[in-house]
Coordinates of C-alpha atoms in Angstrom, one line a residue:
Chain A
X11 CA 79.8 -38.5 -20.8
X12 CA 81.4 -36.0 -18.4
X13 CA 80.4 -32.6 -17.3
X14 CA 76.6 -33.3 -17.5
X15 CA 74.9 -33.5 -14.2
X16 CA 71.2 -34.3 -14.4
X17 CA 69.7 -32.1 -11.7
X18 CA 68.0 -33.5 -8.7
X19 CA 65.3 -31.1 -7.5
X20 CA 65.3 -32.6 -4.0
X21 CA 68.8 -31.5 -3.3
X22 CA 68.6 -27.7 -2.8
X23 CA 71.9 -26.5 -1.6
X24 CA 72.5 -23.0 -0.3
X25 CA 72.3 -19.9 -2.6
X26 CA 75.6 -18.4 -3.7
X27 CA 76.7 -15.0 -2.5
X28 CA 75.2 -11.8 -4.0
X29 CA 78.5 -11.1 -5.8
X30 CA 78.6 -14.5 -7.4
X31 CA 74.9 -14.2 -8.3
X32 CA 75.5 -10.9 -10.0
X33 CA 78.5 -12.1 -12.0
X34 CA 76.7 -15.2 -13.2
X35 CA 73.6 -13.2 -14.2
X36 CA 75.8 -10.9 -16.3
X37 CA 77.5 -14.0 -17.8
X38 CA 74.2 -15.5 -18.8
X39 CA 73.1 -12.4 -20.5
X40 CA 76.3 -12.0 -22.4
X41 CA 76.3 -15.7 -23.3
X42 CA 72.8 -15.4 -24.7
X43 CA 73.7 -12.3 -26.7
X44 CA 76.5 -14.3 -28.4
X45 CA 74.0 -17.0 -29.5
X46 CA 71.3 -14.5 -30.6
X47 CA 74.0 -12.5 -32.5
X48 CA 75.5 -15.7 -34.0
X49 CA 78.9 -14.9 -32.6
X50 CA 79.7 -18.5 -32.3
X51 CA 83.4 -18.2 -32.0
X52 CA 83.2 -16.0 -29.0
X53 CA 80.6 -18.4 -27.5
X54 CA 82.9 -21.3 -27.8
X55 CA 85.6 -19.4 -25.9
X56 CA 83.4 -19.3 -22.8
X57 CA 82.4 -22.9 -23.0
X58 CA 84.3 -25.8 -21.3
X59 CA 86.1 -28.4 -23.4
X60 CA 83.9 -31.1 -22.0
X61 CA 80.6 -29.1 -22.4
X62 CA 77.4 -31.0 -23.1
X63 CA 74.1 -29.7 -24.2
X64 CA 71.1 -31.9 -23.6
X65 CA 67.4 -31.8 -23.9
X66 CA 65.4 -34.8 -22.5
X67 CA 62.1 -36.0 -23.9
X68 CA 59.3 -34.3 -22.0
X69 CA 56.4 -36.5 -20.9
X70 CA 53.3 -36.2 -18.8
X71 CA 53.9 -39.0 -16.2
X72 CA 51.3 -40.9 -14.3
X73 CA 53.1 -40.2 -11.1
X74 CA 53.0 -36.5 -10.2
X75 CA 56.0 -36.8 -8.0
X76 CA 58.3 -37.7 -10.9
X77 CA 59.8 -35.2 -13.3
X78 CA 58.0 -34.4 -16.5
X79 CA 60.7 -35.9 -18.7
X80 CA 62.2 -39.3 -19.6
X81 CA 65.8 -39.3 -18.1
X82 CA 67.0 -41.8 -20.7
X83 CA 65.6 -40.4 -23.9
X84 CA 66.8 -37.2 -25.5
X85 CA 65.8 -34.7 -28.1
X86 CA 69.2 -33.0 -28.3
X87 CA 72.5 -34.5 -27.1
X88 CA 75.5 -32.5 -28.3
X89 CA 78.9 -31.5 -27.1
X90 CA 81.3 -28.6 -27.7
X91 CA 82.9 -30.4 -30.7
X92 CA 79.6 -31.3 -32.5
X93 CA 78.2 -27.9 -31.9
X94 CA 81.3 -26.4 -33.5
X95 CA 81.7 -28.8 -36.4
X96 CA 78.1 -29.6 -37.2
X97 CA 76.0 -26.7 -36.1
X98 CA 78.0 -23.5 -36.2
X99 CA 80.0 -24.6 -39.3
X100 CA 76.8 -24.4 -41.3
X101 CA 76.7 -20.6 -40.8
X102 CA 80.1 -20.0 -42.4
X103 CA 80.0 -18.3 -45.8
X104 CA 81.3 -21.3 -47.8
X105 CA 78.2 -23.2 -46.6
X106 CA 75.6 -20.6 -47.4
X107 CA 74.5 -22.2 -50.7
X108 CA 73.9 -25.6 -49.1
X109 CA 72.9 -25.1 -45.5
X110 CA 69.3 -24.6 -46.5
X111 CA 67.9 -24.2 -43.0
X112 CA 70.4 -21.5 -42.0
X113 CA 70.0 -19.3 -45.0
X114 CA 68.0 -17.3 -44.4
X115 CA 68.6 -18.0 -40.7
X116 CA 65.9 -18.3 -38.1
X117 CA 66.1 -15.3 -35.7
X118 CA 66.4 -16.3 -32.1
X119 CA 65.9 -14.1 -29.0
X120 CA 66.5 -15.3 -25.4
X121 CA 64.5 -14.1 -22.5
X122 CA 66.0 -15.3 -19.2
X123 CA 64.5 -14.9 -15.8
X124 CA 64.2 -16.4 -12.3
X125 CA 68.0 -17.0 -12.2
X126 CA 68.9 -19.0 -9.1
X127 CA 72.6 -19.7 -8.3
X128 CA 73.4 -22.5 -5.8
X129 CA 76.7 -23.7 -4.5
X130 CA 77.8 -27.2 -5.3
X131 CA 80.2 -29.6 -3.6
X132 CA 83.0 -28.4 -5.8
X133 CA 84.5 -25.0 -5.1
X134 CA 83.8 -22.3 -7.6
X135 CA 81.3 -24.5 -9.5
X136 CA 77.6 -23.5 -9.3
X137 CA 74.2 -25.0 -10.2
X138 CA 72.3 -22.3 -12.1
X139 CA 68.6 -22.8 -12.6
X140 CA 66.6 -20.4 -14.7
X141 CA 63.3 -20.0 -16.6
X142 CA 63.9 -19.2 -20.3
X143 CA 61.8 -18.2 -23.2
X144 CA 63.4 -18.3 -26.6
X145 CA 61.5 -17.0 -29.6
X146 CA 62.3 -18.3 -33.1
X147 CA 61.2 -16.4 -36.1
X148 CA 61.4 -18.0 -39.5
X149 CA 61.3 -15.7 -42.5
X150 CA 57.8 -14.1 -42.6
X151 CA 56.3 -16.3 -40.0
X152 CA 55.3 -14.9 -36.7
X153 CA 57.7 -15.5 -33.8
X154 CA 57.2 -18.9 -32.0
X155 CA 58.0 -19.1 -28.3
X156 CA 59.6 -22.1 -26.6
X157 CA 59.3 -22.2 -22.8
X158 CA 61.9 -24.2 -21.0
X159 CA 63.5 -24.7 -17.6
X160 CA 67.3 -24.5 -17.8
X161 CA 69.8 -26.2 -15.5
X162 CA 73.4 -24.9 -16.1
X163 CA 76.7 -25.8 -14.5
X164 CA 78.9 -22.8 -14.4
X165 CA 82.4 -22.5 -13.0
X166 CA 84.9 -19.8 -12.3
X167 CA 88.3 -20.2 -13.8
X168 CA 91.4 -18.1 -13.7
X169 CA 90.3 -16.2 -16.8
X170 CA 86.7 -15.8 -16.0
X171 CA 83.4 -17.8 -16.0
X172 CA 82.9 -20.9 -18.1
X173 CA 79.7 -22.8 -19.1
X174 CA 80.3 -26.5 -18.3
X175 CA 76.9 -28.1 -19.0
X176 CA 73.4 -27.2 -20.1
X177 CA 70.3 -29.3 -19.5
X178 CA 67.1 -27.9 -20.9
X179 CA 63.6 -29.3 -20.1
X180 CA 60.8 -28.0 -22.4
X181 CA 57.5 -27.2 -20.8
X182 CA 55.4 -28.6 -23.5
X183 CA 55.4 -32.3 -24.4
X184 CA 54.6 -31.4 -28.0
X185 CA 57.3 -29.2 -29.4
X186 CA 56.0 -26.5 -31.7
X187 CA 58.9 -24.3 -32.7
X188 CA 60.4 -22.6 -35.7
X189 CA 63.6 -24.6 -35.7
X190 CA 65.0 -26.5 -32.7
X191 CA 68.7 -26.3 -33.8
X192 CA 69.7 -23.6 -31.3
X193 CA 71.4 -23.5 -28.0
X194 CA 68.5 -22.5 -25.8
Chain B
X16 CA 32.9 -34.8 -39.6
X17 CA 32.6 -31.9 -41.9
X18 CA 30.2 -32.0 -44.8
X19 CA 32.0 -33.4 -47.8
X20 CA 31.6 -32.0 -51.3
X21 CA 29.5 -34.2 -53.6
X22 CA 31.9 -33.8 -56.5
X23 CA 35.4 -34.1 -55.1
X24 CA 38.2 -32.9 -57.2
X25 CA 40.3 -35.6 -58.9
X26 CA 43.7 -35.8 -57.3
X27 CA 45.7 -38.6 -58.8
X28 CA 45.9 -38.5 -62.6
X29 CA 47.8 -41.3 -64.4
X30 CA 47.5 -41.5 -68.1
X31 CA 49.7 -42.0 -71.2
X32 CA 52.9 -42.2 -69.2
X33 CA 52.1 -39.1 -67.2
X34 CA 51.7 -39.1 -63.4
X35 CA 50.4 -36.0 -61.8
X36 CA 49.0 -35.2 -58.4
X37 CA 46.7 -32.2 -57.8
X38 CA 48.1 -30.1 -55.0
X39 CA 44.8 -30.3 -53.3
X40 CA 45.8 -33.8 -52.4
X41 CA 47.8 -32.2 -49.7
X42 CA 46.1 -29.0 -48.7
X43 CA 42.4 -29.2 -49.6
X44 CA 40.1 -29.3 -46.6
X45 CA 37.7 -31.7 -48.4
X46 CA 40.5 -34.1 -49.2
X47 CA 41.7 -34.0 -45.6
X48 CA 38.3 -35.0 -44.3
X49 CA 38.0 -37.8 -46.8
X50 CA 41.4 -39.0 -45.7
X51 CA 40.2 -39.1 -42.1
X52 CA 37.2 -41.2 -43.0
X53 CA 38.3 -43.3 -45.9
X54 CA 42.0 -43.8 -45.2
X55 CA 42.7 -43.5 -41.5
X56 CA 39.4 -45.2 -40.6
X57 CA 40.3 -48.3 -42.8
X58 CA 44.0 -49.0 -42.9
X59 CA 46.2 -50.5 -40.3
X60 CA 48.1 -47.9 -38.3
X61 CA 51.2 -48.2 -36.0
X62 CA 50.4 -47.3 -32.4
X63 CA 53.4 -48.4 -30.2
X64 CA 56.4 -50.5 -29.8
X65 CA 56.1 -53.7 -27.7
X66 CA 58.9 -52.5 -25.5
X67 CA 56.9 -49.5 -24.4
X68 CA 54.3 -51.8 -22.7
X69 CA 56.3 -54.8 -21.6
X70 CA 54.4 -55.7 -18.3
X71 CA 50.8 -56.3 -17.5
X72 CA 49.1 -52.9 -17.0
X73 CA 51.6 -50.9 -18.9
X74 CA 50.0 -48.3 -21.1
X75 CA 50.8 -45.4 -23.4
X76 CA 48.3 -42.9 -24.8
X77 CA 48.3 -42.4 -28.5
X78 CA 46.0 -41.6 -31.5
X79 CA 44.6 -44.2 -33.8
X80 CA 43.9 -42.0 -36.8
X81 CA 42.5 -38.8 -35.3
X82 CA 41.0 -40.5 -32.2
X83 CA 42.8 -40.7 -28.8
X84 CA 43.4 -44.2 -27.6
X85 CA 45.0 -46.1 -24.7
X86 CA 47.4 -48.9 -25.8
X87 CA 47.5 -51.2 -22.8
X88 CA 48.7 -54.7 -22.0
X89 CA 46.1 -56.5 -19.8
X90 CA 46.7 -59.0 -17.0
X91 CA 46.5 -61.9 -19.6
X92 CA 49.3 -60.3 -21.7
X93 CA 47.1 -59.2 -24.5
X94 CA 47.4 -55.7 -26.0
X95 CA 44.2 -53.7 -26.2
X96 CA 43.8 -50.5 -28.1
X97 CA 40.9 -48.7 -26.3
X98 CA 39.1 -45.4 -27.0
X99 CA 40.3 -42.9 -24.4
X100 CA 36.8 -41.8 -23.7
X101 CA 34.2 -42.9 -21.1
X102 CA 31.2 -44.7 -22.5
X103 CA 29.0 -42.7 -20.2
X104 CA 29.5 -39.0 -21.0
X105 CA 32.7 -39.1 -23.1
X106 CA 35.3 -37.7 -20.8
X107 CA 38.9 -38.7 -21.3
X108 CA 40.0 -41.5 -19.0
X109 CA 43.7 -41.3 -19.1
X110 CA 45.6 -38.0 -19.0
X111 CA 49.2 -39.1 -18.7
X112 CA 51.4 -40.2 -21.6
X113 CA 52.3 -43.5 -20.1
X114 CA 52.1 -45.5 -16.8
X115 CA 50.8 -48.7 -15.4
X116 CA 47.1 -49.3 -14.3
X117 CA 44.9 -52.3 -13.8
X118 CA 41.8 -50.0 -14.1
X119 CA 40.8 -46.7 -15.6
X120 CA 38.4 -44.6 -13.6
X121 CA 36.5 -41.7 -15.1
X122 CA 37.0 -38.4 -13.1
X123 CA 33.5 -37.2 -13.9
X124 CA 31.1 -39.9 -12.5
X125 CA 33.5 -42.7 -11.6
X126 CA 32.7 -45.3 -14.2
X127 CA 35.5 -47.8 -13.9
X128 CA 37.0 -50.1 -16.6
X129 CA 39.4 -52.9 -16.4
X130 CA 42.4 -52.7 -18.7
X131 CA 40.7 -55.1 -21.0
X132 CA 38.1 -52.4 -21.7
X133 CA 35.3 -54.1 -19.7
X134 CA 33.2 -51.8 -17.6
X135 CA 33.5 -53.2 -14.1
X136 CA 32.2 -50.4 -11.8
X137 CA 29.4 -47.9 -12.0
X138 CA 29.0 -45.4 -9.1
X139 CA 25.6 -45.7 -7.2
X140 CA 24.4 -48.0 -9.9
X141 CA 21.1 -49.1 -8.4
X142 CA 20.2 -45.5 -7.2
X143 CA 21.0 -44.2 -10.6
X144 CA 19.9 -46.9 -13.0
X145 CA 17.7 -49.2 -11.0
X146 CA 18.2 -52.9 -10.6
X147 CA 19.6 -55.1 -13.3
X148 CA 21.9 -52.6 -14.9
X149 CA 23.9 -54.6 -17.5
X150 CA 27.6 -53.4 -17.4
X151 CA 28.5 -55.6 -20.3
X152 CA 26.6 -53.3 -22.6
X153 CA 29.1 -50.5 -22.2
X154 CA 32.8 -51.7 -22.6
X155 CA 35.2 -49.1 -23.9
X156 CA 35.2 -48.6 -27.7
X157 CA 38.1 -50.6 -29.0
X158 CA 40.1 -51.2 -32.2
X159 CA 38.5 -54.4 -33.5
X160 CA 41.9 -55.6 -34.8
X161 CA 45.3 -55.4 -33.0
X162 CA 48.4 -57.3 -34.1
X163 CA 52.1 -57.2 -33.5
X164 CA 55.0 -57.9 -36.0
X165 CA 58.6 -57.7 -35.0
X166 CA 57.7 -55.7 -31.9
X167 CA 55.7 -53.2 -33.9
X168 CA 52.1 -52.9 -32.6
X169 CA 49.5 -52.0 -35.3
X170 CA 45.8 -51.6 -34.9
X171 CA 42.9 -50.6 -37.2
X172 CA 39.4 -49.2 -36.7
X173 CA 38.2 -51.4 -39.4
X174 CA 36.8 -54.9 -38.7
X175 CA 36.9 -55.5 -42.5
X176 CA 40.6 -54.8 -43.0
X177 CA 42.6 -57.8 -44.0
X178 CA 44.8 -59.4 -41.3
X179 CA 48.0 -57.4 -40.6
X180 CA 50.3 -59.9 -42.3
X181 CA 48.2 -59.8 -45.4
X182 CA 48.2 -56.0 -45.2
X183 CA 51.9 -55.8 -44.9
X184 CA 52.5 -58.4 -47.6
X185 CA 56.1 -58.3 -48.8
X186 CA 56.9 -55.3 -46.7
X187 CA 56.9 -57.7 -43.6
X188 CA 60.1 -59.3 -45.1
X189 CA 61.8 -56.0 -45.2
X190 CA 60.6 -54.9 -41.7
X191 CA 62.0 -58.2 -40.4
X192 CA 65.3 -57.5 -42.1
X193 CA 65.6 -54.5 -39.9
X194 CA 63.6 -55.2 -36.7
X195 CA 64.1 -59.0 -36.6
X196 CA 67.8 -59.1 -36.7
X197 CA 68.6 -59.7 -33.1
X198 CA 67.8 -62.5 -30.7
X199 CA 66.1 -60.3 -28.1
X200 CA 64.4 -58.0 -30.6
X201 CA 64.6 -54.2 -30.4
X202 CA 63.6 -51.8 -27.8
X203 CA 62.8 -48.0 -27.8
X204 CA 65.2 -45.6 -26.2
X205 CA 62.4 -44.2 -24.2
X206 CA 59.3 -42.0 -24.6
X207 CA 58.8 -40.8 -28.2
X208 CA 59.6 -37.2 -29.1
X209 CA 56.5 -35.3 -30.3
X210 CA 56.6 -32.3 -32.5
X211 CA 54.3 -30.2 -34.6
X212 CA 55.4 -29.3 -38.1
X213 CA 53.5 -26.9 -40.4
X214 CA 53.1 -29.1 -43.4
X215 CA 50.9 -31.9 -44.6
X216 CA 51.6 -35.4 -43.1
X217 CA 52.4 -36.9 -46.5
X218 CA 55.5 -34.7 -46.9
X219 CA 57.5 -36.9 -44.5
X220 CA 56.0 -40.2 -45.7
X221 CA 56.7 -39.5 -49.4
X222 CA 60.3 -38.5 -48.6
X223 CA 61.1 -41.4 -46.3
X224 CA 59.2 -43.8 -48.6
X225 CA 62.0 -43.7 -51.1
X226 CA 63.3 -40.3 -52.3
X227 CA 66.9 -40.9 -53.2
X228 CA 66.7 -38.0 -55.6
X229 CA 66.8 -35.3 -53.0
X230 CA 69.7 -36.6 -51.0
X231 CA 72.6 -35.0 -52.9
X232 CA 70.8 -31.7 -53.0
X233 CA 69.0 -31.2 -49.7
X234 CA 71.7 -33.0 -47.8
X235 CA 74.7 -31.7 -49.6
X236 CA 76.1 -30.2 -46.4
X237 CA 76.0 -33.6 -44.7
X238 CA 78.4 -34.9 -47.4
X239 CA 80.7 -31.9 -46.8
X240 CA 80.6 -32.5 -43.0
X241 CA 81.7 -36.1 -43.4
X242 CA 78.5 -38.0 -42.5
X243 CA 78.6 -40.3 -45.5
X244 CA 81.4 -42.9 -45.6
X245 CA 83.7 -42.0 -48.5
X246 CA 86.3 -43.9 -50.6
X247 CA 88.9 -43.8 -47.7
X248 CA 86.4 -45.5 -45.4
X249 CA 85.4 -48.0 -48.0
X250 CA 89.1 -49.1 -48.4
X251 CA 89.1 -50.0 -44.7
X252 CA 85.9 -51.9 -44.9
X253 CA 86.5 -54.4 -47.6
X254 CA 87.2 -54.6 -51.4
X255 CA 85.9 -51.5 -53.2
X256 CA 83.8 -52.8 -56.1
X257 CA 82.4 -49.6 -57.6
X258 CA 82.9 -45.9 -57.7
X259 CA 79.8 -45.0 -55.7
X260 CA 77.0 -46.3 -53.6
X261 CA 74.4 -48.7 -55.0
X262 CA 70.8 -47.9 -54.5
X263 CA 67.5 -49.6 -55.3
X264 CA 63.9 -48.7 -54.6
X265 CA 61.2 -51.3 -53.8
X266 CA 57.5 -51.4 -54.3
X267 CA 56.0 -54.0 -52.0
X268 CA 52.4 -53.5 -53.0
X269 CA 49.6 -52.0 -50.8
X270 CA 51.4 -48.7 -50.9
X271 CA 54.4 -49.9 -48.8
X272 CA 57.8 -48.8 -50.3
X273 CA 61.5 -48.8 -49.4
X274 CA 64.8 -47.6 -50.6
X275 CA 68.0 -49.6 -49.9
X276 CA 71.3 -47.9 -50.4
X277 CA 74.5 -49.9 -50.0
X278 CA 78.2 -49.4 -49.6
X279 CA 80.2 -50.3 -52.7
X280 CA 82.4 -52.9 -50.8
X281 CA 82.6 -56.7 -50.9
X282 CA 83.5 -58.6 -47.8
X283 CA 84.4 -62.2 -47.1
X284 CA 81.6 -62.6 -44.7
X285 CA 78.4 -60.5 -44.4
X286 CA 79.4 -57.2 -42.7
X287 CA 76.9 -55.1 -40.7
X288 CA 79.0 -51.9 -40.4
X289 CA 78.0 -49.7 -37.5
X290 CA 76.6 -52.5 -35.3
X291 CA 78.9 -53.9 -32.5
X292 CA 80.8 -56.8 -34.2
X293 CA 79.9 -59.2 -31.5
X294 CA 76.2 -58.9 -32.6
X295 CA 77.0 -59.8 -36.3
X296 CA 76.5 -63.5 -35.8
X297 CA 73.0 -62.9 -34.5
X298 CA 72.1 -61.0 -37.5
X299 CA 73.2 -63.7 -39.9
X300 CA 71.4 -66.4 -37.8
X301 CA 68.1 -64.5 -37.6
X302 CA 67.7 -63.5 -41.2
X303 CA 67.3 -65.4 -44.5
X304 CA 69.9 -65.0 -47.2
X305 CA 68.0 -62.3 -49.1
X306 CA 67.5 -60.3 -45.9
X307 CA 71.2 -60.7 -45.0
X308 CA 71.9 -59.3 -48.4
X309 CA 69.7 -56.2 -47.6
X310 CA 71.3 -55.7 -44.2
X311 CA 75.0 -56.3 -45.2
X312 CA 77.1 -53.3 -46.2
X313 CA 74.0 -51.2 -45.6
X314 CA 74.4 -47.4 -46.0
X315 CA 70.8 -46.5 -45.4
X316 CA 67.5 -48.4 -45.5
X317 CA 64.3 -46.3 -45.3
X318 CA 60.7 -46.7 -46.2
X319 CA 57.1 -46.1 -45.4
X320 CA 54.4 -48.5 -44.3
X321 CA 51.2 -47.2 -45.8
X322 CA 49.9 -44.7 -44.9
X323 CA 51.9 -43.0 -42.1
X324 CA 54.6 -45.1 -40.5
X325 CA 58.2 -44.5 -41.5
X326 CA 61.4 -46.4 -40.6
X327 CA 65.0 -45.6 -41.3
X328 CA 68.1 -47.8 -40.5
X329 CA 71.2 -45.8 -41.2
X330 CA 75.0 -46.2 -41.1
X331 CA 76.5 -42.8 -40.3
X332 CA 80.1 -41.7 -39.9
X333 CA 81.5 -38.8 -37.9
X334 CA 78.5 -38.3 -35.6
X335 CA 80.9 -38.6 -32.7
X336 CA 83.7 -36.7 -34.4
X337 CA 86.1 -37.7 -37.1
X338 CA 86.6 -41.5 -37.6
X339 CA 83.5 -42.6 -35.7
X340 CA 80.8 -44.7 -37.2
X341 CA 77.5 -46.2 -36.0
X342 CA 74.1 -47.4 -36.9
X343 CA 70.7 -46.1 -35.7
X344 CA 67.1 -47.0 -36.3
X345 CA 64.4 -44.3 -36.2
X346 CA 60.7 -44.9 -36.6
X347 CA 58.0 -42.1 -36.9
X348 CA 54.3 -41.9 -36.9
X349 CA 52.5 -39.0 -38.6
X350 CA 49.2 -37.8 -37.1
X351 CA 47.4 -35.3 -39.4
X352 CA 46.0 -32.5 -37.2
X353 CA 45.0 -30.3 -40.2
X354 CA 45.8 -30.3 -43.9
X355 CA 48.9 -28.2 -43.1
X356 CA 49.6 -29.3 -39.5
X357 CA 51.3 -32.6 -38.8
X358 CA 52.1 -34.0 -35.4
X359 CA 55.1 -36.4 -35.6
X360 CA 56.1 -39.0 -33.1
X361 CA 59.7 -40.1 -33.2
X362 CA 61.4 -43.1 -31.5
X363 CA 64.9 -44.5 -31.6
X364 CA 65.3 -48.2 -31.5
X365 CA 68.3 -50.3 -30.4
X366 CA 68.9 -54.0 -29.9
X367 CA 67.4 -55.0 -26.6
X368 CA 70.0 -55.1 -23.9
X369 CA 72.8 -53.7 -26.1
X370 CA 75.9 -52.3 -24.4
X371 CA 74.9 -49.0 -22.8
X372 CA 77.7 -47.0 -24.3
X373 CA 76.7 -48.1 -27.8
X374 CA 73.1 -47.4 -27.0
X375 CA 74.0 -43.8 -26.2
X376 CA 76.2 -43.5 -29.3
X377 CA 73.3 -44.8 -31.5
X378 CA 70.9 -42.4 -29.8
X379 CA 73.2 -39.4 -30.4
X380 CA 73.7 -40.5 -34.0
X381 CA 70.0 -40.4 -34.9
X382 CA 69.4 -37.2 -33.0
X383 CA 72.3 -35.5 -34.6
X384 CA 71.1 -36.5 -38.1
X385 CA 67.4 -37.1 -38.3
X386 CA 66.3 -35.9 -34.9
X387 CA 64.2 -32.7 -34.6
X388 CA 67.4 -30.7 -34.5
X389 CA 69.4 -33.0 -36.6
X390 CA 71.5 -32.0 -39.6
X391 CA 69.4 -33.8 -42.2
X392 CA 66.0 -33.2 -40.7
X393 CA 66.2 -29.4 -40.5
X394 CA 66.9 -29.2 -44.2
X395 CA 64.1 -31.7 -44.9
X396 CA 61.8 -29.6 -42.7
X397 CA 62.6 -26.5 -44.6
X398 CA 61.3 -28.3 -47.7
X399 CA 58.2 -29.6 -46.0
X400 CA 57.2 -26.2 -44.5
X401 CA 57.9 -24.1 -47.6
X402 CA 55.9 -26.8 -49.5
X403 CA 52.9 -25.9 -47.4
X404 CA 53.4 -22.2 -47.5
X405 CA 53.7 -22.4 -51.3
X406 CA 50.1 -23.6 -51.4
X407 CA 48.4 -20.9 -49.4
X408 CA 47.1 -19.2 -52.6
X409 CA 44.1 -20.1 -54.8
X410 CA 45.3 -19.8 -58.5
X411 CA 48.2 -22.2 -58.1
X412 CA 46.8 -24.4 -55.3
X413 CA 44.8 -26.3 -57.9
X414 CA 47.8 -27.1 -60.2
X415 CA 49.6 -30.4 -60.2
X416 CA 53.0 -31.7 -59.0
X417 CA 55.0 -34.0 -61.2
X418 CA 55.9 -37.6 -60.2
X419 CA 57.3 -38.9 -63.5
X420 CA 60.9 -39.7 -62.4
X421 CA 62.1 -43.2 -63.3
X422 CA 59.1 -44.2 -65.5
X423 CA 61.4 -46.5 -67.4
X424 CA 63.2 -48.1 -64.4
X425 CA 64.2 -51.7 -65.0
X426 CA 63.5 -54.4 -62.5
X427 CA 66.7 -55.3 -60.7
X428 CA 67.9 -58.8 -61.7
X429 CA 70.9 -59.1 -59.5
X430 CA 69.2 -59.5 -56.1
X431 CA 66.8 -62.0 -54.6
X432 CA 64.6 -59.6 -52.6
X433 CA 60.9 -59.5 -52.2
X434 CA 58.5 -57.1 -53.9
X435 CA 59.2 -55.2 -57.1
X436 CA 62.8 -54.1 -56.8
X437 CA 63.9 -51.4 -59.3
X438 CA 67.5 -51.0 -60.4
X439 CA 67.4 -47.2 -59.6
X440 CA 68.4 -45.1 -56.7
X441 CA 66.9 -41.9 -58.0
X442 CA 63.3 -42.7 -58.9
X443 CA 59.7 -41.7 -58.1
X444 CA 58.4 -45.3 -58.3
X445 CA 57.8 -45.2 -54.5
X446 CA 55.8 -42.0 -54.6
X447 CA 53.6 -43.3 -57.4
X448 CA 53.0 -46.5 -55.5
X449 CA 51.9 -44.5 -52.5
X450 CA 49.5 -42.3 -54.5
X451 CA 48.0 -45.2 -56.3
X452 CA 47.2 -46.8 -53.0
X453 CA 46.0 -43.5 -51.6
X454 CA 43.7 -43.0 -54.5
X455 CA 42.3 -46.5 -54.1
X456 CA 41.2 -45.6 -50.6
X457 CA 40.3 -41.9 -50.9
X458 CA 39.1 -41.8 -54.6
X459 CA 38.4 -45.4 -55.3
X460 CA 35.3 -47.5 -55.3
X461 CA 35.8 -49.0 -51.9
X462 CA 33.2 -46.9 -50.1
X463 CA 31.0 -49.8 -49.0
X464 CA 32.9 -50.3 -45.8
X465 CA 33.0 -46.7 -44.6
X466 CA 30.3 -47.3 -42.0
X467 CA 30.9 -48.1 -38.3
X468 CA 34.1 -49.8 -37.6
X469 CA 32.6 -51.6 -34.7

């Protein structure tokens, strides 16, 4: 598995410049818009070939100094290829009759805040930590919120910014959400 | 405990070749309370996998039925299932999901218990209670019976329940075919996933118990996306002996049911596609000939241990992209929170000590198919949730669902497997077996043992 760095909270490197922070903040908002609008082709164009999307299993540990997740067990473990072929493919019109959970689709809305951009040992690659709420609304149900902490790896390439890895830790140990099949 | 109606509605109706279940069996509040008392208070229930508590002092917090418990291995190596509530004033003792502890100390007044459940310390005991306070009067409440089979730890609140092996009956043979295949047993991939789903707990157990009828409909997209091995794959695996998969459903008695779905290929030696080939000899060595016949050329095995423990062992293709293939084992436990709210715990299992890369691949395979965001699971969930919302009314909530599929199924004569094996892949034998057993507990005449479990 390449491209996925499990974040170490203890290693807090310096914040990036204001210019980089501003550009990445814009990038995150635009990236979320593509997901919420279900513009998956565009989204794939700003995601690295070795992109991984992972969500570990949250736990309440007995040692308060350890993180509230199990680093070996996952809820979601996908890559760019599986997202394209198994997730987004189901939204295409020839699948409407059989992709039961996507028709009608759950409506998702991202709310992104507390964005912090830190340098890494690699030039033009940044650790981006944010607090995120995503609401999911299934048919006539009321919206359900999912509260997560998000750790992204974002890099600058010749043709713009690219998302290299996303690691999402849910706040609650019991997931109560409309439909978890979404890039949070 | 809510007050129960004196004349409960009849839920299971089997007569003259008809088999109907009143929809109140899922969503009626009175039925739900009866289940808590008469079903979950009396059956064996899965609580944890042995690999979650390997060392002395290791514990996990779970529910046994509706009640919070601590599942802990004591210093002698025995597993205790203890009520997570102080005998003094009832405060919860253990607030984390897992850890290691020799003792549990209450945060309210400091009563302290050994991990055997024995009360060993009472704060200011003589000042508070005078001389001669007898600590042995107040051990933690405990499940009177705890037993382990193939790494699966079960417990029951009932002192009168038959021993676990008798309760499992022929189902033990099938569990062993899946969980007893490897020299070092199985281990969990880590902490269980926990989710809440807005449906009745029986939606998942009925489906996993043996519903081969829904697969081509609910999961049609998975066929299109290549997750079932097709004729081209079969050619590479062995000699193709039929035009399609072979499926059978099994009624093991006591409400335990399975479905076994196999690839239409013959091989020179038993082939366990999806497992690393170097592990195949272990499987052959550890299982009896009938069990090997269940495991070999397996497409999918799934079932339900009555009432609320499901298991699936699945061979899947393309989960890592075109041309990939792997096995995974997933187990789940359903905790009924309300008639239409189910808490589900999900674990992946792999052979203990298996190659780390295979371990990760197997984990991804189950997450991508039957994990909470998995391709199969989300379509199943849509059925489960809309099943619940379809019963929010009053006029139709009292109508019946129909479980009359496969009434004429023949017994399979071409296999030497345990239990009643039906020569049918699409059938409702398994659901009828579940509901008959459910009715025996919830509607039957076995009310004499519904008193204190201790």
